[in-house]
PDB file of C-alpha atoms in Angstrom:
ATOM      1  CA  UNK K   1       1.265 -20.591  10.593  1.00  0.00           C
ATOM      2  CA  UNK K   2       0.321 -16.992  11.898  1.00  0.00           C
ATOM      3  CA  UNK K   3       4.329 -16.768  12.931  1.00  0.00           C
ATOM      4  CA  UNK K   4       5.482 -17.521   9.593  1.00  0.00           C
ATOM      5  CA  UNK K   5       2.714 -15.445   7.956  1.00  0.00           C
ATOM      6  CA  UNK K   6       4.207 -12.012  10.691  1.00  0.00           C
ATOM      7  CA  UNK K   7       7.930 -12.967   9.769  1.00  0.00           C
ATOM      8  CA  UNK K   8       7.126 -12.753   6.125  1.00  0.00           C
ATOM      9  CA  UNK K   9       5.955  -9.510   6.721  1.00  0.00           C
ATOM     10  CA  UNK K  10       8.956  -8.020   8.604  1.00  0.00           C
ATOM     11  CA  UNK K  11      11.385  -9.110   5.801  1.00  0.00           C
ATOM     12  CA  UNK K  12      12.554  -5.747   4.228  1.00  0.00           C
ATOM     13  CA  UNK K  13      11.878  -5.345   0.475  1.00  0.00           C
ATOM     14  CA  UNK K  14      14.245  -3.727  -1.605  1.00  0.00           C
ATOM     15  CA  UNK K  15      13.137  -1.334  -3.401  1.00  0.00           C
ATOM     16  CA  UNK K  16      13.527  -1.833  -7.438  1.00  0.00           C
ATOM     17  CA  UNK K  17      15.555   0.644  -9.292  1.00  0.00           C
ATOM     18  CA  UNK K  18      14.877   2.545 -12.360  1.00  0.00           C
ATOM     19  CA  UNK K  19      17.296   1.789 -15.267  1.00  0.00           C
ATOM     20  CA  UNK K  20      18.695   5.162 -16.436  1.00  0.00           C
ATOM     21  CA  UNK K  21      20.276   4.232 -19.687  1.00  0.00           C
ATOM     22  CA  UNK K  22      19.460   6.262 -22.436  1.00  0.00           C
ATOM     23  CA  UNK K  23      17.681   3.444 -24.361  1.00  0.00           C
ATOM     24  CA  UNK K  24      15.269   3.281 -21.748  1.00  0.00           C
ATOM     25  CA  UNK K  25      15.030   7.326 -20.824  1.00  0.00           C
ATOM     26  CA  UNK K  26      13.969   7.607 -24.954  1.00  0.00           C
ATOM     27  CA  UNK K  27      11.669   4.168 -25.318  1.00  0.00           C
ATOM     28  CA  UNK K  28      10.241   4.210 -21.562  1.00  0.00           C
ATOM     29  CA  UNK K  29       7.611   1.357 -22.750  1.00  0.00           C
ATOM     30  CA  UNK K  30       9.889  -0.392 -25.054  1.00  0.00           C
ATOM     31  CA  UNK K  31      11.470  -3.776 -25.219  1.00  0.00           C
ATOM     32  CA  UNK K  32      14.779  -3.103 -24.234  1.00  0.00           C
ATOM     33  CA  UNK K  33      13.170  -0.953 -21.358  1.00  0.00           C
ATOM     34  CA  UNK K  34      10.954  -3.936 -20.378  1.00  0.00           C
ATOM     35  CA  UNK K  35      13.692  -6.571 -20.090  1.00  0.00           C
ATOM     36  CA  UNK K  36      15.780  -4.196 -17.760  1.00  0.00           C
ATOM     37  CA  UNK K  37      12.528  -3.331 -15.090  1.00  0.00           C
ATOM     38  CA  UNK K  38      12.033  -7.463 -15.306  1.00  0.00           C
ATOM     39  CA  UNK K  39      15.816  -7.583 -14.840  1.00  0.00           C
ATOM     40  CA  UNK K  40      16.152  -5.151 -11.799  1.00  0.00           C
ATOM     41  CA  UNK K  41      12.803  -6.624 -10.242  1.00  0.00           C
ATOM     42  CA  UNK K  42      14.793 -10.063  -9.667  1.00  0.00           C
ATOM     43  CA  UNK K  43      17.317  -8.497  -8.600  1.00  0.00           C
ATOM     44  CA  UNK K  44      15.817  -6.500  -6.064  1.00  0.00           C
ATOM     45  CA  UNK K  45      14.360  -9.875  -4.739  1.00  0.00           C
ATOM     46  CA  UNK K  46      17.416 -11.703  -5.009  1.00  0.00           C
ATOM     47  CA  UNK K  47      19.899 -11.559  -1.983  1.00  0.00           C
ATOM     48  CA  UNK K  48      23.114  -9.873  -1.794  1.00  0.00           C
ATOM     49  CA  UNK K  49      24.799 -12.682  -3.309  1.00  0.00           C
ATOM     50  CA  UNK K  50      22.855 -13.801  -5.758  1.00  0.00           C
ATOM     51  CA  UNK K  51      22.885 -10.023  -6.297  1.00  0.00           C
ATOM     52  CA  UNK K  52      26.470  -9.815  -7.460  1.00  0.00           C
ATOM     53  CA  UNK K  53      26.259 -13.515  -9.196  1.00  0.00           C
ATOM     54  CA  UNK K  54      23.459 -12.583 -11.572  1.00  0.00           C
ATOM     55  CA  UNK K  55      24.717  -9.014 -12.259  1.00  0.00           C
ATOM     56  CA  UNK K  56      28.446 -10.373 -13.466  1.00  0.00           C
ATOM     57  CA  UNK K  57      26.980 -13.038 -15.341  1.00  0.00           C
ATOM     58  CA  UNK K  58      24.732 -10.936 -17.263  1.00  0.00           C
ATOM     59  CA  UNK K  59      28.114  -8.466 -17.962  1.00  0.00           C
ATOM     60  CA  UNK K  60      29.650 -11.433 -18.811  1.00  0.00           C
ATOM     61  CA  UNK K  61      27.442 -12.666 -21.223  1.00  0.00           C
ATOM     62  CA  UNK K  62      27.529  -9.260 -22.838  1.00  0.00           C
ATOM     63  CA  UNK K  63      30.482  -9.093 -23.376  1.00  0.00           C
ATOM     64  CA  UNK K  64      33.005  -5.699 -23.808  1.00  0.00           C
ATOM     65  CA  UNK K  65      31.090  -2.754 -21.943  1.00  0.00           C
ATOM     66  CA  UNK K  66      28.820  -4.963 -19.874  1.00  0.00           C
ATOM     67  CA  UNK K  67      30.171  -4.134 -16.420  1.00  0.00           C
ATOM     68  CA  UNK K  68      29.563  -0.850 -16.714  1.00  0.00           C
ATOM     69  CA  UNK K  69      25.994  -1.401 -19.211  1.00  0.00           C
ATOM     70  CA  UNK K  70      24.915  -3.821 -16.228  1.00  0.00           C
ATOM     71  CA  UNK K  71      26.063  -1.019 -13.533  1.00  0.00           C
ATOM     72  CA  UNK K  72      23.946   1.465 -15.238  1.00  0.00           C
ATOM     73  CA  UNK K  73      21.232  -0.706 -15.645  1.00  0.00           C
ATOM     74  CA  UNK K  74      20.528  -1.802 -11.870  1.00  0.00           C
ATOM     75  CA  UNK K  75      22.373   1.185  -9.977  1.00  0.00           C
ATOM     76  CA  UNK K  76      25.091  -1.591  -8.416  1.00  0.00           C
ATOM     77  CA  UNK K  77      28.247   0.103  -8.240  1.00  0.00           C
ATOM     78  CA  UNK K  78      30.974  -1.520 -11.353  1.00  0.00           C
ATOM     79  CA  UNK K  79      32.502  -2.935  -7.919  1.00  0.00           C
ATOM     80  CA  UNK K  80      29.979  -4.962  -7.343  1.00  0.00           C
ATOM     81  CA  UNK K  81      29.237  -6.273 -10.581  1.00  0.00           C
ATOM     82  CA  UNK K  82      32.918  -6.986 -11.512  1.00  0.00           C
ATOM     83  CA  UNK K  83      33.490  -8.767  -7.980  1.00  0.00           C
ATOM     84  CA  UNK K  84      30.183 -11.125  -9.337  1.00  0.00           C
TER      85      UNK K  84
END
């Protein structure tokens, strides 16, 4: 138990990004701004791949512009998001 408990401790944390769109630099505590922070926390705790997976669905989903909305949202390059 106290090994498990130490390796759980070494595993790196990623550190959450701040959205930067312009919704969210004019209405810091609103509800558009709150759904991306809740966004970018999971993604931050996802892996790599589940990374990429969750950030093109979410463009997809959005439909025209979301690759680069979703890219500006959680700082992954439009690369990333298009290859999810």
């Amino acid at each position: 138990m106290a090994t498990q408990k130490h390796l759980a401790n070494r595993k790196r944390r990623r550190i959450v990004h701040a959205c930067e769109c312009p919704t969210c630099r004019q209405h810091p505590q609103g509800r558009v701004a709150r759904e991306h922070r809740v966004l970018n926390r999971l993604l931050a705790a996802s892996d790599e791949r589940m990374r990429r997976l969750l950030a093109g669905f979410l463009a997809r989903q959005h439909g025209r512009g979301g690759i680069t909305l979703l890219a500006q949202i959680s700082g992954l390059d439009r690369n990333t998001v298009t290859r999810g």
